[in-house]
Short mmCIF file of C-alpha atoms and ligand atoms in Angstrom, two decimals:
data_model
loop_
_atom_site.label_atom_id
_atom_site.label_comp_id
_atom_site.label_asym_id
_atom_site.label_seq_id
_atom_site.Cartn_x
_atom_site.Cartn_y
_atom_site.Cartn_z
CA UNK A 586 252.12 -64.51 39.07
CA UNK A 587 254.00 -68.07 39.02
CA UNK A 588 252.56 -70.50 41.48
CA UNK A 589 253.39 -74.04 42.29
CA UNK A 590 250.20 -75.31 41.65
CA UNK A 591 247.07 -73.46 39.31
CA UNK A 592 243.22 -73.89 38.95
CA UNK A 593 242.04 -76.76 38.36
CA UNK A 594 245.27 -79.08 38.95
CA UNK A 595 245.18 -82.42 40.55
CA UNK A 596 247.95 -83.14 43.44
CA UNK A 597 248.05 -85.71 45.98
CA UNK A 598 248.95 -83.74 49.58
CA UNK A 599 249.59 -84.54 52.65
CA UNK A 600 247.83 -82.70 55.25
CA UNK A 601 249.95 -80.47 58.02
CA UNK A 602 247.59 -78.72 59.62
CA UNK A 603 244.01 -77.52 60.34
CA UNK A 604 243.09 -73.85 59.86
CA UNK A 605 240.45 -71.97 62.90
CA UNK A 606 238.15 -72.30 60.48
CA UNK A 607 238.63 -76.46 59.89
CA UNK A 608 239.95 -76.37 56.72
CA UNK A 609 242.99 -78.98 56.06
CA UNK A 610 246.75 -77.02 55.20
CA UNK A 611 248.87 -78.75 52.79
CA UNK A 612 252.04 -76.83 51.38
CA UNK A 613 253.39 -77.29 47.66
CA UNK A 614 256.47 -76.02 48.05
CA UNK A 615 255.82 -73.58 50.60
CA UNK A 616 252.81 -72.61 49.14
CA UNK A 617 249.42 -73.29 51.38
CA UNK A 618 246.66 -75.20 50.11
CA UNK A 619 243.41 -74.58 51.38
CA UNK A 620 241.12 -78.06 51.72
CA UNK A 621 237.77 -78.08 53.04
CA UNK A 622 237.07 -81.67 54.53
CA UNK A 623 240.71 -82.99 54.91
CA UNK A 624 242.18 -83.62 58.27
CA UNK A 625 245.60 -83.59 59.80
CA UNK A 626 247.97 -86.76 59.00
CA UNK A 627 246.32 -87.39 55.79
CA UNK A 628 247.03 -88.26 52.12
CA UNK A 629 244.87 -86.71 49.93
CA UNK A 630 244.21 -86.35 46.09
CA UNK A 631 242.63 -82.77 45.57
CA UNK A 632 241.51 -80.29 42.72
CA UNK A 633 242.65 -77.03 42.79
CA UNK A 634 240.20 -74.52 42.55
CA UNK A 635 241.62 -70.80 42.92
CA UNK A 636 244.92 -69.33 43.38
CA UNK A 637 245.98 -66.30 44.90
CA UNK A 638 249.50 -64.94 45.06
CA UNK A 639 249.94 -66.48 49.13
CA UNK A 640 247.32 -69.35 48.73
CA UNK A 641 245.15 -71.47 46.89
CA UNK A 642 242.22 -73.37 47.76
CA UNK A 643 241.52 -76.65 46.60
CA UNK A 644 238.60 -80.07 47.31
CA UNK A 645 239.56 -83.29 48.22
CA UNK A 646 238.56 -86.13 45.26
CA UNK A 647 239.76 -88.94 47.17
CA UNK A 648 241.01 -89.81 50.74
CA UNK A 649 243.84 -91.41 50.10
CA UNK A 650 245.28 -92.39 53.44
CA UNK A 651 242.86 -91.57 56.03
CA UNK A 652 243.61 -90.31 59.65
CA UNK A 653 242.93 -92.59 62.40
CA UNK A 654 240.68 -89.87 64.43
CA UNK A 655 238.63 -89.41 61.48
CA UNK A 656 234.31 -90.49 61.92
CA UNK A 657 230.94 -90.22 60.00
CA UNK A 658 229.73 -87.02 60.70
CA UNK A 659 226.08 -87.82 62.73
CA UNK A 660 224.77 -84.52 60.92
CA UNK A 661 223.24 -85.19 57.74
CA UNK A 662 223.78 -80.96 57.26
CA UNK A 663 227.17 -81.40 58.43
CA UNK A 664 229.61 -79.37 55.10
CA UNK A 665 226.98 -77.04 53.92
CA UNK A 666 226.21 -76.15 57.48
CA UNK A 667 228.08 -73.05 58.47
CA UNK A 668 227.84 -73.76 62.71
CA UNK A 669 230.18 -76.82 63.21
CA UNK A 670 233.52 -77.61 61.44
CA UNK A 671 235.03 -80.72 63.18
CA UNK A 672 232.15 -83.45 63.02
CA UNK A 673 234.41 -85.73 60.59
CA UNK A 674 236.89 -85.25 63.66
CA UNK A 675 236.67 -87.56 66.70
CA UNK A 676 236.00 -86.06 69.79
CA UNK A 677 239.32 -87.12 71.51
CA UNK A 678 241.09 -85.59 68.58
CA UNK A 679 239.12 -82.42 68.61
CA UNK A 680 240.38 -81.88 72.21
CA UNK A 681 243.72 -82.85 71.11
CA UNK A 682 243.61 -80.45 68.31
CA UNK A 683 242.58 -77.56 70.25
CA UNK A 684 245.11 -78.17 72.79
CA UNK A 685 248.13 -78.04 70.44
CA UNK A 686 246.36 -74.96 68.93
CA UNK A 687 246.65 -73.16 72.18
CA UNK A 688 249.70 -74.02 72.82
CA UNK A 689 250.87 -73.39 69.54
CA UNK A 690 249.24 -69.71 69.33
CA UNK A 691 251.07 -69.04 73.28
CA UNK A 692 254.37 -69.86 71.46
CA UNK A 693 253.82 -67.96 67.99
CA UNK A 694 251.61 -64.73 69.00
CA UNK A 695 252.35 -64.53 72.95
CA UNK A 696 256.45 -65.92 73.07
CA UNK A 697 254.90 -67.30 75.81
CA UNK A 698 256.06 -70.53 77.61
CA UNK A 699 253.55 -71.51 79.55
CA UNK A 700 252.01 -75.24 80.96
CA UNK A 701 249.02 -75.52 78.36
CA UNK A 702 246.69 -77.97 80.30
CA UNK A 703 244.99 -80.82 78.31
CA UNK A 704 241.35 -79.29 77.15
CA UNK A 705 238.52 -80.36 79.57
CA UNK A 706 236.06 -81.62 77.31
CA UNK A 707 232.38 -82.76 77.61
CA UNK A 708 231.22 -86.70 78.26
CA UNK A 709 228.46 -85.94 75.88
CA UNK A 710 229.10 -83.20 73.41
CA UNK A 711 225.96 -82.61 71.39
CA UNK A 712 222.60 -80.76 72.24
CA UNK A 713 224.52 -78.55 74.14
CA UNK A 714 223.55 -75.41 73.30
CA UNK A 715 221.07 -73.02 75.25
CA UNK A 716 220.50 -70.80 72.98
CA UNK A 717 219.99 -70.69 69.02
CA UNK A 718 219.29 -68.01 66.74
CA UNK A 719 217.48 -69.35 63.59
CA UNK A 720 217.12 -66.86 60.47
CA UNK A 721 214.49 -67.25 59.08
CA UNK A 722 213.44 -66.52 55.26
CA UNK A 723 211.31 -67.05 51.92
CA UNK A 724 212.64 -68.61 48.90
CA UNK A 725 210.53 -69.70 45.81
CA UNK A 726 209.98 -73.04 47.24
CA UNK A 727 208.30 -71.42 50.58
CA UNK A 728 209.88 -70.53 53.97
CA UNK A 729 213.10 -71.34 54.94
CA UNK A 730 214.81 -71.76 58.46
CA UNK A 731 218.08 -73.14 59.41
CA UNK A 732 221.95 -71.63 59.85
CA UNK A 733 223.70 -69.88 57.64
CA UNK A 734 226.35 -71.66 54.92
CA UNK A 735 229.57 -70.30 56.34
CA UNK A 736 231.00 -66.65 55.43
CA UNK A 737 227.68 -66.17 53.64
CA UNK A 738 224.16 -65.22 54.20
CA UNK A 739 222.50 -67.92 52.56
CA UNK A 740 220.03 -69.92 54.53
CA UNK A 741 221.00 -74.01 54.45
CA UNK A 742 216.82 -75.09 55.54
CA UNK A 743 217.09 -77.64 58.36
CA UNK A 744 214.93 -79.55 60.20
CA UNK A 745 217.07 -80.54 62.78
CA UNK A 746 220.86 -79.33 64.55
CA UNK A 747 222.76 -82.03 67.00
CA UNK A 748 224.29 -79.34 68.99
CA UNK A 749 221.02 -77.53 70.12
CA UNK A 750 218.34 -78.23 72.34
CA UNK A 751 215.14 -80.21 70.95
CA UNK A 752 212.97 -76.81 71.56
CA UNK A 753 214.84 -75.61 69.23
CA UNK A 754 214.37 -78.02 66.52
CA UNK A 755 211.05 -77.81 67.03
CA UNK A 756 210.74 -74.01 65.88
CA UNK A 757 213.86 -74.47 63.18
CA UNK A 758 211.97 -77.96 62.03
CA UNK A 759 207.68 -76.82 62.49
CA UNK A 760 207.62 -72.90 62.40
CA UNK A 761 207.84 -72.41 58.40
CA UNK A 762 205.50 -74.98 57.82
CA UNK A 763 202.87 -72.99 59.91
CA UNK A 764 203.71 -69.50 58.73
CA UNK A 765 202.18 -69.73 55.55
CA UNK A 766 198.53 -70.90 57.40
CA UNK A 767 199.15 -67.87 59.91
CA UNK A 768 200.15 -65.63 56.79
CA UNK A 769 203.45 -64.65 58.81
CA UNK A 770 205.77 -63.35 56.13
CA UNK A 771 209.41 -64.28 56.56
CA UNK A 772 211.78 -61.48 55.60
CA UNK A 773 213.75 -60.77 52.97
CA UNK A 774 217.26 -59.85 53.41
CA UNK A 775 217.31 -58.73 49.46
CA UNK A 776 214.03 -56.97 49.19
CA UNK A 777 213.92 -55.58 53.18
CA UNK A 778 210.46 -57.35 52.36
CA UNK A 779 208.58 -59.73 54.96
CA UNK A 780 208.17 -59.29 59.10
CA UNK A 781 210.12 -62.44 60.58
CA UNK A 782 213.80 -62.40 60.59
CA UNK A 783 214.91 -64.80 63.38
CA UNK A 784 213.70 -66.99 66.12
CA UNK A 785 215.78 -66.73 69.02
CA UNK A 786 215.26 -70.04 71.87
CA UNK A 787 216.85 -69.87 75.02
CA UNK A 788 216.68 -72.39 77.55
CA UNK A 789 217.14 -72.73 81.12
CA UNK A 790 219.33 -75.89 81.75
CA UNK A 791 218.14 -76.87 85.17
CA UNK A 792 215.33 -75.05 85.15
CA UNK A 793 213.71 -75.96 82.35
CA UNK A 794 212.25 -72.59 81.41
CA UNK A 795 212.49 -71.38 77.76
CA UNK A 796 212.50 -68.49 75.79
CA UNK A 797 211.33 -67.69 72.20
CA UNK A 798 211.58 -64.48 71.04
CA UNK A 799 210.50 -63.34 67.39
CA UNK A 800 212.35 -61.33 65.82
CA UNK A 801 210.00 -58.88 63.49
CA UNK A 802 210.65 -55.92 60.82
CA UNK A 803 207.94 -53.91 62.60
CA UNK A 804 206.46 -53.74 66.07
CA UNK A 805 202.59 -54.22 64.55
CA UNK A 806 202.12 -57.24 63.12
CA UNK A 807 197.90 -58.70 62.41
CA UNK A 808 199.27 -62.26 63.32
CA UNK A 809 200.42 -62.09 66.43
CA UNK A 810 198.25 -63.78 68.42
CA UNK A 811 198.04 -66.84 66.15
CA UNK A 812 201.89 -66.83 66.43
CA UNK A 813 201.33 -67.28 70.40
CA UNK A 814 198.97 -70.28 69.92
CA UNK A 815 201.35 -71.59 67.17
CA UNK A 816 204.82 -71.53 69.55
CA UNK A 817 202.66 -73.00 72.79
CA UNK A 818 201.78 -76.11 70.65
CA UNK A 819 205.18 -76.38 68.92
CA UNK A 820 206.89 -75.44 72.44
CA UNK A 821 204.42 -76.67 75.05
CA UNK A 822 207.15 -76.18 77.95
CA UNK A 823 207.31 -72.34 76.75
CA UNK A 824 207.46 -69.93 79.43
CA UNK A 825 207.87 -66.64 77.84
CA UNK A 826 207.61 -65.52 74.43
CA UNK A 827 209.04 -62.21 73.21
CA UNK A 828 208.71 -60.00 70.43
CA UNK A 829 212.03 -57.90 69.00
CA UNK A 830 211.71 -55.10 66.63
CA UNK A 831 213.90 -54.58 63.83
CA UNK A 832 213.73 -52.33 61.16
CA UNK A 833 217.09 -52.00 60.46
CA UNK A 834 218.73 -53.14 56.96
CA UNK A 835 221.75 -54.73 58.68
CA UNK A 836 223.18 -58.21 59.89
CA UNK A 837 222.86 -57.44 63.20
CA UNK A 838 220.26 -59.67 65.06
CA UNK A 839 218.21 -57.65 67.23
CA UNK A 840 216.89 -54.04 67.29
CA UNK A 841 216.52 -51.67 70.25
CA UNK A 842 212.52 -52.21 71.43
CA UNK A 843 211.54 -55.82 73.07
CA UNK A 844 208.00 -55.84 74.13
CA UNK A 845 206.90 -59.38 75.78
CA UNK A 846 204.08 -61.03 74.62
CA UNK A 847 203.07 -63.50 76.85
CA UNK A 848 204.37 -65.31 79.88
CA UNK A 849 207.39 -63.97 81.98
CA UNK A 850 210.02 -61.47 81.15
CA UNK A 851 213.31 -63.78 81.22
CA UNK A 852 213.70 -66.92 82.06
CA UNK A 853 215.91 -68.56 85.10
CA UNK A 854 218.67 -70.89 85.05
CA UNK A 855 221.49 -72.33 87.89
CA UNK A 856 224.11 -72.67 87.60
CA UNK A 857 226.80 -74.34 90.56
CA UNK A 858 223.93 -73.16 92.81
CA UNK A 859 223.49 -69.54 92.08
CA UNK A 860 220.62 -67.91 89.91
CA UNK A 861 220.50 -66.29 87.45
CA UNK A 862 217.89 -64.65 85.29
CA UNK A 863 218.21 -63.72 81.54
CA UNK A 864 216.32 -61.61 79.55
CA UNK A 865 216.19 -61.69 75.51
CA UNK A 866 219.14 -59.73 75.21
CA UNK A 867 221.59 -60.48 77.88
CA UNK A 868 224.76 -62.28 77.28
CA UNK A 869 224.69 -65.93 78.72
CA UNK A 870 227.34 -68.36 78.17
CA UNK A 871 226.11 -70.85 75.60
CA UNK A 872 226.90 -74.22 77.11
CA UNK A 873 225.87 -74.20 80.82
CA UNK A 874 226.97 -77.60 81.69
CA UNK A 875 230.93 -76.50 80.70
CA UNK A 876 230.12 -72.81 81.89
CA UNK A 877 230.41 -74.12 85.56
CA UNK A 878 233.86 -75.77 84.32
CA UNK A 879 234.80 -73.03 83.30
CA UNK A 880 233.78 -70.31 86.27
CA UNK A 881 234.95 -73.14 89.12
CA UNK A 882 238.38 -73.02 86.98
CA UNK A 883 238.30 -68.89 87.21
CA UNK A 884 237.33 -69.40 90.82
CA UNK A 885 240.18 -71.65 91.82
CA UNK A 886 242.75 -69.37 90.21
CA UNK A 887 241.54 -66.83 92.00
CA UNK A 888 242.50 -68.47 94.56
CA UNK A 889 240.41 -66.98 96.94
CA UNK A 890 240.66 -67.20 101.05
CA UNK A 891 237.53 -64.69 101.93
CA UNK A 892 239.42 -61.57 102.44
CA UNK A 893 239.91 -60.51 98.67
CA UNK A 894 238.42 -57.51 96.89
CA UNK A 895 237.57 -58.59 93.37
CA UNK A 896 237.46 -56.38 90.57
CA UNK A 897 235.49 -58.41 87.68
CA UNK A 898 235.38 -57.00 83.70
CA UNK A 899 233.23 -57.62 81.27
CA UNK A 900 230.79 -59.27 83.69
CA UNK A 901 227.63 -59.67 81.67
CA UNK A 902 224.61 -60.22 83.93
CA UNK A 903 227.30 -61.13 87.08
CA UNK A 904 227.93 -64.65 86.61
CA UNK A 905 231.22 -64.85 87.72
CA UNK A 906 231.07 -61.61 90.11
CA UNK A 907 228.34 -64.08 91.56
CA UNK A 908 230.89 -67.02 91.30
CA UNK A 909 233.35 -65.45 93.14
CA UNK A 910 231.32 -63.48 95.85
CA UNK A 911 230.42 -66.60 97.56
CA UNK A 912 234.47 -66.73 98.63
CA UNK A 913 235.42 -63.01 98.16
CA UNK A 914 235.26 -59.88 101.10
CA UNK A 915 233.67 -57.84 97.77
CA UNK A 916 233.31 -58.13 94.07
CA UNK A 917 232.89 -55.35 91.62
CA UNK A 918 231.47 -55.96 88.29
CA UNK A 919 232.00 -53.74 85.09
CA UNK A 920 230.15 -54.15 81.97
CA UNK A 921 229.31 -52.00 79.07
CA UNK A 922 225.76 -53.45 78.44
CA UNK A 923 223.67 -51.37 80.80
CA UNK A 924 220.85 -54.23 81.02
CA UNK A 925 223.17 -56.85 81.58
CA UNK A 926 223.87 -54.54 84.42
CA UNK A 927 220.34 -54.38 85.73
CA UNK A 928 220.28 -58.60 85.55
CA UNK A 929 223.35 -58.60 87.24
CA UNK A 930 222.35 -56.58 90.44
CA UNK A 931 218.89 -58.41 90.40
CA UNK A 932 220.65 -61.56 90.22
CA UNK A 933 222.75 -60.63 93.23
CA UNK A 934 219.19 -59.89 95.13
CA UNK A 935 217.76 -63.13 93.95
CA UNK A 936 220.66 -65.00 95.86
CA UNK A 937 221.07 -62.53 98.69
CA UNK A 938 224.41 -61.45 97.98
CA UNK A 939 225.18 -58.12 99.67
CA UNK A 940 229.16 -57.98 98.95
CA UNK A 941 229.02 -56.83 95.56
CA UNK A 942 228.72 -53.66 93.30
CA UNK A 943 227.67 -53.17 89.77
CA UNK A 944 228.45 -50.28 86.94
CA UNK A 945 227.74 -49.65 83.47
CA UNK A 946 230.19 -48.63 81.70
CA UNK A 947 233.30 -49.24 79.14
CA UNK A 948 235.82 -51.41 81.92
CA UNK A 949 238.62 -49.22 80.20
CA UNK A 950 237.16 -46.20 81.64
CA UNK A 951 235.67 -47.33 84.97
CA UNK A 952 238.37 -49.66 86.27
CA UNK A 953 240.94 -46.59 86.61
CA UNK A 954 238.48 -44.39 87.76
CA UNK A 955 237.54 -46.83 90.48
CA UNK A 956 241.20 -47.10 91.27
CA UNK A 957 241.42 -43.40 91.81
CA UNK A 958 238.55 -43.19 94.20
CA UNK A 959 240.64 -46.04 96.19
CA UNK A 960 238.63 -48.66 95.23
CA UNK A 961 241.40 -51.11 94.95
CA UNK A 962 241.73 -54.69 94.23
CA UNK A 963 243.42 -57.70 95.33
CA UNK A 964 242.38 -60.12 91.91
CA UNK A 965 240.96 -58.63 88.76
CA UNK A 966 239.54 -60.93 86.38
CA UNK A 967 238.76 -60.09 82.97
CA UNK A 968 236.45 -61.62 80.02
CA UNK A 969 236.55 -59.99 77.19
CA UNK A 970 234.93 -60.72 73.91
CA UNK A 971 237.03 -61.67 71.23
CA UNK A 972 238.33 -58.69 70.51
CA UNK A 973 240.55 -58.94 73.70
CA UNK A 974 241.30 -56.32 76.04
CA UNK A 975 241.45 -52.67 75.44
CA UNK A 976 244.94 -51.18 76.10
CA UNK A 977 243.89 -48.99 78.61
CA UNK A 978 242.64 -51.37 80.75
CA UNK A 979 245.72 -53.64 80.71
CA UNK A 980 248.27 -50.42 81.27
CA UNK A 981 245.71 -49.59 84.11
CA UNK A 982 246.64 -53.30 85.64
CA UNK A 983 250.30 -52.79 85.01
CA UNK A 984 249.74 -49.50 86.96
CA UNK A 985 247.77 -50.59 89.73
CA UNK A 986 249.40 -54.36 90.17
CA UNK A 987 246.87 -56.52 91.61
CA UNK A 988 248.00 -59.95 92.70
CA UNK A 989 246.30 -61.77 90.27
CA UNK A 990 244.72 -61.91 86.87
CA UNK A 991 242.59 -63.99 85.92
CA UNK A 992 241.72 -64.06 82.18
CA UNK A 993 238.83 -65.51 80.99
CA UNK A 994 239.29 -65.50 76.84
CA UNK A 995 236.80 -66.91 73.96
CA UNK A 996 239.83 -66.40 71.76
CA UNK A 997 242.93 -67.76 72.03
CA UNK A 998 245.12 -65.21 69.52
CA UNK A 999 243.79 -62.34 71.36
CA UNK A 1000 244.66 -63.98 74.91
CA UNK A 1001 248.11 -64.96 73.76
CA UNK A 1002 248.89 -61.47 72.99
CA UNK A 1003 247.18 -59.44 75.72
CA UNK A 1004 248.84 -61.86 78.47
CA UNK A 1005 252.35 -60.99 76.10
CA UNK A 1006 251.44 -57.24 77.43
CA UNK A 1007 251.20 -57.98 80.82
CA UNK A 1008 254.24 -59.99 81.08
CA UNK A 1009 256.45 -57.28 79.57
CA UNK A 1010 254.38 -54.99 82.46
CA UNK A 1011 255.57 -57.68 85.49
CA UNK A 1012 253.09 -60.27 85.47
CA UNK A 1013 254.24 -64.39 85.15
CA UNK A 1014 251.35 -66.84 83.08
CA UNK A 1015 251.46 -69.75 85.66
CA UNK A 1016 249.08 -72.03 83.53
CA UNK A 1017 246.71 -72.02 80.64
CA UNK A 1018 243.54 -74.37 80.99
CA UNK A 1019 241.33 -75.00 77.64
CA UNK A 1020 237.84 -75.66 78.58
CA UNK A 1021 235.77 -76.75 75.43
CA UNK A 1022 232.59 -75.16 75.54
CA UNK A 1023 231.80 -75.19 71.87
CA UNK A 1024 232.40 -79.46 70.84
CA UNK A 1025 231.94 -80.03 67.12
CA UNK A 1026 233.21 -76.52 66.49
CA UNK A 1027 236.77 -74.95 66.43
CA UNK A 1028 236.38 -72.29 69.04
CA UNK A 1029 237.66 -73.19 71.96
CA UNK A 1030 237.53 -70.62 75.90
CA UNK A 1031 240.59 -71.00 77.95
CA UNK A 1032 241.44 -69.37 81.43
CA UNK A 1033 244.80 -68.03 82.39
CA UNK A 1034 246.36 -67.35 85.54
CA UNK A 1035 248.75 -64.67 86.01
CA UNK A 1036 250.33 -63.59 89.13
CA UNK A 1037 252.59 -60.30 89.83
CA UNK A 1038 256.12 -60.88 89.69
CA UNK A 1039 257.19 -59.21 93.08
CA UNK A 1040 260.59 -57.20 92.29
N1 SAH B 473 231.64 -62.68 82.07
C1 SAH B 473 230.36 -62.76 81.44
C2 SAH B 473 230.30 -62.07 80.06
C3 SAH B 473 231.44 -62.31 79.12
S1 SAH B 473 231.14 -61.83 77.44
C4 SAH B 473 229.89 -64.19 81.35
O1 SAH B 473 230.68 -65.12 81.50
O2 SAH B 473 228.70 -64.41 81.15
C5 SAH B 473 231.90 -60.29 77.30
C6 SAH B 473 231.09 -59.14 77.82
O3 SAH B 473 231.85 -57.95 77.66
C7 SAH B 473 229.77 -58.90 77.12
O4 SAH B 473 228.74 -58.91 78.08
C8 SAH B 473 229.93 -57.48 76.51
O5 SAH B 473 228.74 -56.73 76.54
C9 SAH B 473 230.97 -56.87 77.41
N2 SAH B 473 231.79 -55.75 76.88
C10 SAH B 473 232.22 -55.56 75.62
N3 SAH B 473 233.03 -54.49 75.56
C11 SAH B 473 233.13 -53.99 76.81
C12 SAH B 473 233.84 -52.90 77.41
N4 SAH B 473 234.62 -52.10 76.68
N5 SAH B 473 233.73 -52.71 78.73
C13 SAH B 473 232.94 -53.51 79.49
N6 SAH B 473 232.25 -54.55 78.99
C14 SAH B 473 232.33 -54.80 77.67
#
């Protein structure tokens, strides 16, 4: 295997590109380098330090030329850290970046051209987040608690994350130390040893109303009331605290039973003017002051007048149904989560909304079934997870033609080539509009509008 650079070689590079996972792209020869920490427009010395046959990946020794959007990172975790990538990035050129990544993956995956909009960003883009899920475990110097290193499992111990709410620090930064007094056991991925595996805090943006659930290997555990009287002082604004059971051996967060143990059941946030409640396990967009960007964007393509029947998939607990029923004749919500179903016909109670319809259910399946009962619609708008689409569901558009789409997408290669589908099926991509709901990170949600091409 001959390749233009080997382990352990130093080469000065100048940096093309940034990978979705923030690394820096510089190509030897055609060959791609790999380099954590190096930005676009930069000259940097690095040290090789594996080659494959494709690609190598390499550190950066010394910044050689700098690029002028580079900053300090504020977050003293910031590298180890798994959760952000683009802290050494200004803000202004993280927008930047991720719109020339949209448009970019339009072009390459979707052949699409199509207006990419300039991102709409945040005026403050830290402690953001509503919701945090902190693993929790025990090493030999005590408990641990912080976010995973990325593509691993290994726990970097924080005391503190800029991007999440301050009730969060507060468990990530005070619950370890307090364990050991309680004699609370953190678990052990290794050993399946130990009862807590995460602390999940939600928050309630206007509201004010948070959320802590424990995570636990079993549903009895001796300490559970000092764990109350532990998360009330750490928390003092608490208003519900929930236990989780999970007995699994797996990397999935939480298990099937949730038993509350004190205060309410969910919590209750606004957002644009319509409640919502949320319970442990529903989905809730994680950034509530950009989720209203976002929905008013999904509203105003769907360009509603008050006469529309709205078919809306993947609808979590109703958000957007609940959105767009304030301007729509009806809205029908799909989702495959059949609690999130429950939360979104009590949140259509709690704000008296009597125009709209919810089902369990895969979208795939129920959408063409509802078209076959005649239950037809004038604007469909889908939000998948990142997975995109399922092709049924998009050949069921093509079939049934509704005016608009609206696509709501957390991932822009999946987007690009499920809105490549519907064009070949007689649908136009007007515009694209980035919203950046995750700052400091690469992701990046984006809305579509498509409209039928009448023949
Ligand atoms: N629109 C909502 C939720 C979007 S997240 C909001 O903005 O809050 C995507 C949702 O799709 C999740 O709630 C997930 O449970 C749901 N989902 C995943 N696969 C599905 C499928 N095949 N059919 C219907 N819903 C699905």
């Amino acid at each position: 295997m001959v390749t233009p650079v080997k382990k352990n070689d130093r080469k000065t590079v100048y940096i093309e590109d940034l990978t979705h996972d923030g690394n820096g792209v510089a190509k030897i020869d055609g060959y791609p380098l790999f380099i954590r920490g190096a930005l676009p427009q930069e000259t940097v010395e690095v040290h090789v330090l594996k080659t494959l046959k494709n690609y190598g990946f390499a550190k950066v020794v010394e910044i050689l030329e700098s690029s002028p959007d580079r900053v300090k990172a504020p977050c003293i975790y910031f590298g180890p850290c798994g959760g952000c990538q683009l802290q050494h990035l200004s803000y202004e050129g993280q927008l930047k970046w991720k719109e020339n990544m949209v448009r970019n993956v339009m072009k390459r995956i979707g052949k699409i051209d199509v207006p990419v909009l300039p991102v709409k960003g945040m005026k403050d883009p830290w402690n953001y987040r509503n919701k945090s899920q902190i693993p929790f475990s025990i090493t030999e110097t005590g408990p641990v608690a912080g976010f995973y290193k990325m593509k691993s499992h290994e726990i970097v111990d924080m005391e503190r994350c800029l991007i999440q709410v301050s009730e969060a620090d507060s468990m990530m930064a005070n619950l370890k130390k307090e364990l050991t007094d309680i004699g609370l056991q953190p678990y052990n991925e290794a050993t399946h040893q130990g009862m807590l595996r995460h602390v999940v805090v939600r928050k309630g943006r206007v509201t004010g109303e948070v959320m802590i659930v424990l995570i636990t290997k079993s549903r009895k555990f001796p300490q559970k009331e000092q764990a109350i009287e532990v998360i009330q002082r750490l928390v003092p604004n608490v208003t519900s605290i929930v236990q989780n059971v999970n007995s699994e051996k797996t990397n999935v967060i939480f298990g099937n039973e949730t038993i509350t143990l004190w205060g309410k059941d969910s919590i209750e946030d606004t957002i644009g003017g319509v409640r919502f409640e949320i319970s442990a396990r529903s989905f809730y967009q994680v950034n509530p002051v950009q989720t209203e960007v976002l929905y008013k964007q999904a509203l105003d393509y769907a360009q509603l007048t008050g006469d529309e029947t709205v078919i809306d998939a993947y609808c979590g607990i109703g958000t957007i149904s609940l959105f767009l029923a304030q301007n729509a004749k009806s809205v029908m919500g799909v989702e495959i989560v059949e609690q999130a179903i429950e939360d979104a016909k009590r949140n259509a109670e709690l704000n008296g909304f009597t125009n709209t319809y919810f089902e369990a259910g895969p979208a795939e399946e129920v959408i063409p079934r509802w078209y076959k009962e005649g239950k037809e619609a004038d604007v469909l708008v889908v939000d998948p997870p990142r997975k995109g689409c399922d092709e049924a569901l998009l050949n069921t558009i093509i079939e049934q033609r509704p005016k608009r789409v609206v696509y709501v997408s957390c991932n822009p290669a999946t987007l690009a080539r499920d809105l490549r589908i519907l064009e070949d099926g007689g649908y136009k991509t007007m515009e694209v509009q980035p919203v950046d709901m995750f700052p400091q990170t690469t992701h990046v949600e984006c809305v579509a509008l498509m409209s039928r091409v009448e023949k």
